[in-house]
Amino acid sequence: MKSGLWPVEPLPEGAADSLRECASAADGKAGAAAPAAASSERSTGSTALAPEANPEPVTGPYVSHAEHLRDELARIDQLIRAQTVRWRLTVAASKPESLWGMAHVSDAEIDRYLSSGFASPRELPPEIERRMRPYWQAAEGWHTAIRARRAETSSEAELRLEHLARCFELSDLEQDILLICLLPEIDERYRRLFGYLQDDASRRLPTVELVLQILHPVLDASGGRSAFDASAPLLTHRLLVMDPSPSGAGFSMRSVGVEAGIAAYLGGRDGIDARVQVWLDPRRVDLGIPPPLERSQLLRLEAIAESWLLGQSTRGAFVLLQGQYGSGRLEAASWISQQAEKPLLAIDVRRARRSQLGWGEVVATCLREATLRGATICWTACETLLEQPDSTALWTQLIAACERWGGLCLLSSSSPWEPSGTGLAPRLLRFDLTMPSYAQRCRLWQQQLTSVVGLAENTADPASLASALANSFQLNHGQISDAIAGAASHALRRDPENAEVSVEDLYEACRRQSTHRLKSFARRIEPPPDRGFEDLVLPAPNRRQMEELLHRIRYRGQVLNGLGFERRLSLGKGLIVLFTGSSGTGKSMAAELLAREQGVDLYKVDMSSVVSKYVGETEKNLAGVFDQAEDANAVLFFDEADALFGQRGEVKDARDRWANMEVNYLLQRVEEYSGVVILTSNLRQNIDMAFMRRLQVIVEFPFPDADLRFLIWCKTFPDGLGRPADDELRELAERFRFSGGEIKNIVVDAAFRALAEVGDSAPEITRRHLLLAIAREYQKTGKPLTAKDFGAEDLEWVSREIL
């Protein structure tokens, strides 16, 4: 008959051998004959007992944990010998040897039961007690000797059994129960012996009943059953595990075993429990190094640790470390633990939740390990519990267990949340790890740029590079580390033989660190690689405005953080720019070049994805755009912004009301945004006046005059392509009033015409090609072809070719 035992985990390598050495008292020194004789000397009706083995205990202080554990197991071995005597004088006395281990009750056994009067379970027949007493006395002798040796032992000696008892407040009875359950883990003979004593060879672990029978001489009036309650230390702290009762059996028939991690610890293993190791947070922290936080934040962390050391923190208090990826939450937890003079046990909740064990079992096992090692415990990624359908129950289990534990408990979360409904709010100390300031980002960059291979040769001033990177990208310590690693990887892919990191590699890696969830509502705009600000044709006053804007973007972080303006501004920390002017004057091109000069991405908001006919959806989409843009360190670009930022009107119906609400929301959200927003509009007067107050910069893009048009004509032709002479281009610029966008269209159309004439040969664009393309542009815009614009001679052949 199987007992339905749970799978027993094998002991870690080396732990079992250490335990067997500790149990050498059961092999000669403390009498190994009892387990062996239990199976070999059995005979029907025989009262032959195992040879007595009562060696004199060694005196003097303990020099090792193994020596102490060996003596304790030798003491327990004497109690097991006494139980062997009892079994042979009762059950085995009337059972045929051929039926041993089988479910069989003989008439002789029943007659013996009926012939004796009623007795309390605590009472033993005098003859049986007399035969068991020598072994009890031997066990008491071991107990006395052990106490004497412990008294002589230095307090610095590591006696693991005593440390275990202190950590979990175990009574002497509970320690004895633990030792009985430990024996089958270290010596297979005890597994056979326990099967013999239970008349069931399949039972290799003792039942509750057998454990209490072995401990008969040390039990109090309650009989010791309370030690196996679910709320008692042995089970609460997962020192023991119990299997379900066999079918039809009661509590006393449940088998009991020592938990594998505890067996490994008593066996001398120093590592974390094998199961808990799977749940540990895989990240590593440099011990002894303060986390990359502002000085004020470090002082707060140290104050938390100091209050704990001084006992000022109430039992069951929790510290919530909240911050996004790379903000240093684990480093902060480690720093608190170091200041509190404790090691840190960091448990990744995501990993732990994947365990086949129940959540309560996981929590209890982790807290047991933290107690055993005197550690602070940190639950990382604890926000994942909120994603579970039974999140309230999971949080309740965690909080209740940690409160009973009473140690320093840290919670780490990458997303903000409120512990409503968990009972945690009154005892929660919240610590927000915010984005580092500009000055802190500069220091982080300067510290980490020193390790970049070959960067010194690529830039003459690393400090200026650190300042530029800190201003362009709002990255925290972890993201900066990842960006530098990404830059090194990018340099290796670019040039495997000379993997020196360039400034461009760093900027590219920083852009990749930014989250690009914006793709759902916006698309990334990337200007041609050979285009620069010199290609932007504007009048001198407007060009100076663009240069001022570029400086404003470049030094924005230094002004806000370095000069202290951020403390003076609650809103309006971002930069909102309006480019206004007629179509084709270079507004979009200017936005692209601004983002490129800053080294960040430009995302053009897709109006069709943002605007929704459903009430509230447009505002929801806009909230996502702004939130994701902040994470992405991107410049937001609203082309033709009149559609969203237009004038509010008089409310005449429900549609007007909802339209005005969208504009109202934008007014608030734009002012809260801390990044750069570029708006373009053909008509400045179409923008709502409330937006005009929130705009920091307005740049006019006037329609180009003849001189500017000539420059645009010249710059539009690629280098090396044959084109008309400058005087011919100047004539076209003076004769035809086109914007820059229209000139680009004309030159491209002329290139197609030139190539069609020569086939695969290198084409040359002539004045004739340009005039034909101009005529097509006139047709496209609905303008008539007149002699005033083209001249009589050119108009004649242009009309013939076109019309």
Short mmCIF file of N, CA and C in Angstrom, two decimals, residues 116-210:
data_model
loop_
_atom_site.label_atom_id
_atom_site.label_comp_id
_atom_site.label_asym_id
_atom_site.label_seq_id
_atom_site.Cartn_x
_atom_site.Cartn_y
_atom_site.Cartn_z
N SER A 116 -6.20 -6.92 27.66
CA SER A 116 -5.67 -5.84 28.50
C SER A 116 -6.76 -4.80 28.71
N GLY A 117 -6.71 -4.12 29.84
CA GLY A 117 -7.71 -3.11 30.15
C GLY A 117 -7.43 -1.82 29.39
N PHE A 118 -8.39 -0.87 29.56
CA PHE A 118 -8.22 0.42 28.88
C PHE A 118 -7.07 1.20 29.52
N ALA A 119 -6.27 1.85 28.66
CA ALA A 119 -5.16 2.66 29.16
C ALA A 119 -5.06 3.92 28.32
N SER A 120 -4.59 5.01 28.92
CA SER A 120 -4.37 6.26 28.21
C SER A 120 -3.26 6.06 27.19
N PRO A 121 -3.37 6.75 26.06
CA PRO A 121 -2.29 6.64 25.07
C PRO A 121 -0.92 7.00 25.64
N ARG A 122 -0.90 7.80 26.73
CA ARG A 122 0.37 8.19 27.33
C ARG A 122 0.93 7.11 28.24
N GLU A 123 0.11 6.09 28.54
CA GLU A 123 0.55 5.03 29.46
C GLU A 123 1.12 3.86 28.67
N LEU A 124 2.19 3.29 29.17
CA LEU A 124 2.79 2.11 28.59
C LEU A 124 2.73 0.98 29.61
N PRO A 125 2.55 -0.22 29.14
CA PRO A 125 2.60 -1.36 30.09
C PRO A 125 3.94 -1.36 30.81
N PRO A 126 3.95 -1.68 32.09
CA PRO A 126 5.19 -1.62 32.89
C PRO A 126 6.34 -2.40 32.27
N GLU A 127 6.04 -3.61 31.73
CA GLU A 127 7.12 -4.42 31.17
C GLU A 127 7.76 -3.73 29.96
N ILE A 128 6.92 -3.15 29.12
CA ILE A 128 7.44 -2.47 27.93
C ILE A 128 8.25 -1.25 28.33
N GLU A 129 7.71 -0.48 29.29
CA GLU A 129 8.44 0.71 29.72
C GLU A 129 9.78 0.34 30.35
N ARG A 130 9.82 -0.79 31.08
CA ARG A 130 11.07 -1.21 31.69
C ARG A 130 12.11 -1.56 30.63
N ARG A 131 11.66 -2.21 29.56
CA ARG A 131 12.60 -2.59 28.51
C ARG A 131 13.08 -1.38 27.70
N MET A 132 12.26 -0.31 27.63
CA MET A 132 12.63 0.87 26.86
C MET A 132 13.49 1.86 27.66
N ARG A 133 13.38 1.78 29.00
CA ARG A 133 14.01 2.80 29.83
C ARG A 133 15.52 2.91 29.65
N PRO A 134 16.28 1.83 29.48
CA PRO A 134 17.74 2.01 29.30
C PRO A 134 18.09 2.92 28.12
N TYR A 135 17.31 2.84 27.08
CA TYR A 135 17.59 3.68 25.91
C TYR A 135 17.21 5.14 26.19
N TRP A 136 16.13 5.32 26.94
CA TRP A 136 15.76 6.69 27.32
C TRP A 136 16.84 7.31 28.21
N GLN A 137 17.35 6.49 29.11
CA GLN A 137 18.40 6.99 29.99
C GLN A 137 19.67 7.32 29.20
N ALA A 138 19.96 6.47 28.20
CA ALA A 138 21.13 6.75 27.37
C ALA A 138 20.93 8.06 26.62
N ALA A 139 19.71 8.30 26.12
CA ALA A 139 19.42 9.55 25.41
C ALA A 139 19.56 10.74 26.35
N GLU A 140 19.12 10.57 27.60
CA GLU A 140 19.26 11.66 28.57
C GLU A 140 20.72 11.93 28.86
N GLY A 141 21.53 10.86 28.88
CA GLY A 141 22.96 11.05 29.09
C GLY A 141 23.58 11.84 27.95
N TRP A 142 23.19 11.53 26.74
CA TRP A 142 23.68 12.32 25.60
C TRP A 142 23.24 13.78 25.73
N HIS A 143 22.00 13.97 26.17
CA HIS A 143 21.47 15.34 26.29
C HIS A 143 22.29 16.14 27.30
N THR A 144 22.61 15.52 28.43
CA THR A 144 23.40 16.19 29.46
C THR A 144 24.79 16.53 28.95
N ALA A 145 25.40 15.56 28.25
CA ALA A 145 26.75 15.78 27.72
C ALA A 145 26.74 16.89 26.66
N ILE A 146 25.70 16.91 25.84
CA ILE A 146 25.62 17.94 24.79
C ILE A 146 25.49 19.33 25.41
N ARG A 147 24.68 19.43 26.45
CA ARG A 147 24.54 20.73 27.11
C ARG A 147 25.86 21.20 27.71
N ALA A 148 26.59 20.26 28.28
CA ALA A 148 27.88 20.62 28.88
C ALA A 148 28.86 21.09 27.80
N ARG A 149 28.88 20.40 26.69
CA ARG A 149 29.82 20.79 25.63
C ARG A 149 29.42 22.14 25.01
N ARG A 150 28.11 22.36 24.88
CA ARG A 150 27.66 23.64 24.33
C ARG A 150 28.03 24.80 25.25
N ALA A 151 27.99 24.54 26.56
CA ALA A 151 28.34 25.58 27.52
C ALA A 151 29.82 25.95 27.40
N GLU A 152 30.65 25.00 27.01
CA GLU A 152 32.08 25.26 26.87
C GLU A 152 32.44 25.82 25.50
N THR A 153 31.49 25.76 24.56
CA THR A 153 31.78 26.16 23.18
C THR A 153 31.74 27.67 23.05
N SER A 154 32.65 28.23 22.28
CA SER A 154 32.70 29.66 22.05
C SER A 154 31.43 30.13 21.33
N SER A 155 31.01 31.33 21.64
CA SER A 155 29.82 31.89 21.00
C SER A 155 30.04 32.16 19.52
N GLU A 156 31.30 32.20 19.11
CA GLU A 156 31.60 32.45 17.70
C GLU A 156 31.51 31.18 16.86
N ALA A 157 31.46 30.02 17.51
CA ALA A 157 31.36 28.77 16.76
C ALA A 157 30.00 28.69 16.07
N GLU A 158 30.00 28.19 14.85
CA GLU A 158 28.77 28.09 14.07
C GLU A 158 28.12 26.73 14.30
N LEU A 159 27.14 26.70 15.19
CA LEU A 159 26.36 25.49 15.41
C LEU A 159 25.03 25.69 14.70
N ARG A 160 24.89 25.10 13.53
CA ARG A 160 23.77 25.42 12.65
C ARG A 160 22.43 25.02 13.24
N LEU A 161 22.40 23.93 13.96
CA LEU A 161 21.12 23.52 14.55
C LEU A 161 20.64 24.56 15.55
N GLU A 162 21.56 25.08 16.36
CA GLU A 162 21.17 26.12 17.32
C GLU A 162 20.78 27.40 16.60
N HIS A 163 21.52 27.74 15.53
CA HIS A 163 21.16 28.94 14.77
C HIS A 163 19.76 28.79 14.17
N LEU A 164 19.45 27.62 13.67
CA LEU A 164 18.13 27.36 13.12
C LEU A 164 17.06 27.52 14.19
N ALA A 165 17.34 26.99 15.38
CA ALA A 165 16.37 27.08 16.47
C ALA A 165 16.16 28.52 16.90
N ARG A 166 17.23 29.32 16.93
CA ARG A 166 17.08 30.73 17.31
C ARG A 166 16.30 31.51 16.26
N CYS A 167 16.62 31.26 14.98
CA CYS A 167 15.96 32.01 13.91
C CYS A 167 14.46 31.81 13.93
N PHE A 168 14.03 30.58 14.14
CA PHE A 168 12.61 30.25 14.02
C PHE A 168 11.95 29.94 15.36
N GLU A 169 12.67 30.25 16.45
CA GLU A 169 12.12 30.12 17.80
C GLU A 169 11.56 28.72 18.03
N LEU A 170 12.40 27.72 17.79
CA LEU A 170 11.98 26.32 17.93
C LEU A 170 12.18 25.88 19.38
N SER A 171 11.20 25.15 19.87
CA SER A 171 11.32 24.54 21.19
C SER A 171 12.20 23.30 21.10
N ASP A 172 12.58 22.73 22.27
CA ASP A 172 13.38 21.50 22.26
C ASP A 172 12.63 20.38 21.57
N LEU A 173 11.32 20.29 21.79
CA LEU A 173 10.51 19.25 21.15
C LEU A 173 10.55 19.42 19.63
N GLU A 174 10.41 20.65 19.15
CA GLU A 174 10.42 20.88 17.70
C GLU A 174 11.78 20.56 17.10
N GLN A 175 12.85 20.83 17.84
CA GLN A 175 14.18 20.45 17.34
C GLN A 175 14.30 18.94 17.23
N ASP A 176 13.76 18.22 18.22
CA ASP A 176 13.83 16.75 18.18
C ASP A 176 13.03 16.21 17.00
N ILE A 177 11.87 16.81 16.73
CA ILE A 177 11.06 16.37 15.57
C ILE A 177 11.85 16.58 14.28
N LEU A 178 12.51 17.71 14.19
CA LEU A 178 13.31 18.00 13.00
C LEU A 178 14.44 16.98 12.83
N LEU A 179 15.08 16.60 13.93
CA LEU A 179 16.18 15.63 13.86
C LEU A 179 15.69 14.25 13.45
N ILE A 180 14.55 13.83 13.95
CA ILE A 180 13.99 12.53 13.55
C ILE A 180 13.72 12.51 12.05
N CYS A 181 13.15 13.61 11.54
CA CYS A 181 12.83 13.67 10.12
C CYS A 181 14.08 13.82 9.26
N LEU A 182 15.18 14.26 9.86
CA LEU A 182 16.43 14.43 9.12
C LEU A 182 17.12 13.09 8.86
N LEU A 183 16.96 12.13 9.77
CA LEU A 183 17.69 10.87 9.65
C LEU A 183 17.44 10.13 8.34
N PRO A 184 16.19 10.01 7.84
CA PRO A 184 16.01 9.31 6.55
C PRO A 184 16.67 10.01 5.38
N GLU A 185 16.97 11.31 5.52
CA GLU A 185 17.61 12.06 4.44
C GLU A 185 19.09 11.74 4.34
N ILE A 186 19.70 11.23 5.43
CA ILE A 186 21.15 11.07 5.45
C ILE A 186 21.59 9.62 5.50
N ASP A 187 20.66 8.71 5.80
CA ASP A 187 21.04 7.30 5.91
C ASP A 187 19.85 6.44 5.49
N GLU A 188 20.02 5.65 4.42
CA GLU A 188 18.91 4.87 3.91
C GLU A 188 18.45 3.80 4.90
N ARG A 189 19.33 3.40 5.84
CA ARG A 189 18.92 2.39 6.80
C ARG A 189 17.77 2.88 7.68
N TYR A 190 17.75 4.16 7.94
CA TYR A 190 16.64 4.69 8.73
C TYR A 190 15.35 4.71 7.93
N ARG A 191 15.44 4.83 6.62
CA ARG A 191 14.23 4.72 5.80
C ARG A 191 13.64 3.31 5.91
N ARG A 192 14.52 2.29 5.91
CA ARG A 192 14.04 0.91 6.09
C ARG A 192 13.52 0.69 7.50
N LEU A 193 14.21 1.28 8.47
CA LEU A 193 13.78 1.11 9.85
C LEU A 193 12.42 1.73 10.10
N PHE A 194 12.18 2.94 9.53
CA PHE A 194 10.87 3.58 9.72
C PHE A 194 9.78 2.78 9.03
N GLY A 195 10.07 2.18 7.89
CA GLY A 195 9.10 1.28 7.27
C GLY A 195 8.80 0.09 8.16
N TYR A 196 9.84 -0.46 8.80
CA TYR A 196 9.67 -1.59 9.73
C TYR A 196 8.80 -1.19 10.92
N LEU A 197 9.06 -0.02 11.49
CA LEU A 197 8.32 0.42 12.68
C LEU A 197 6.88 0.79 12.36
N GLN A 198 6.56 0.96 11.08
CA GLN A 198 5.18 1.27 10.69
C GLN A 198 4.49 0.09 10.02
N ASP A 199 5.18 -1.06 10.00
CA ASP A 199 4.63 -2.27 9.40
C ASP A 199 4.23 -2.02 7.94
N ASP A 200 5.02 -1.19 7.26
CA ASP A 200 4.71 -0.85 5.86
C ASP A 200 6.02 -0.48 5.18
N ALA A 201 6.56 -1.40 4.36
CA ALA A 201 7.86 -1.17 3.74
C ALA A 201 7.85 0.02 2.79
N SER A 202 6.68 0.44 2.29
CA SER A 202 6.62 1.57 1.36
C SER A 202 6.74 2.91 2.08
N ARG A 203 6.56 2.90 3.39
CA ARG A 203 6.65 4.16 4.16
C ARG A 203 8.10 4.38 4.56
N ARG A 204 8.74 5.30 3.89
CA ARG A 204 10.15 5.56 4.17
C ARG A 204 10.34 6.78 5.05
N LEU A 205 9.30 7.51 5.27
CA LEU A 205 9.34 8.66 6.17
C LEU A 205 8.42 8.40 7.35
N PRO A 206 8.73 8.94 8.49
CA PRO A 206 7.89 8.69 9.67
C PRO A 206 6.56 9.43 9.58
N THR A 207 5.54 8.86 10.17
CA THR A 207 4.27 9.56 10.30
C THR A 207 4.28 10.40 11.57
N VAL A 208 3.28 11.26 11.69
CA VAL A 208 3.14 12.06 12.92
C VAL A 208 3.06 11.13 14.13
N GLU A 209 2.30 10.05 14.01
CA GLU A 209 2.13 9.12 15.12
C GLU A 209 3.47 8.50 15.52
N LEU A 210 4.27 8.06 14.54
CA LEU A 210 5.54 7.43 14.87
C LEU A 210 6.49 8.43 15.52
#
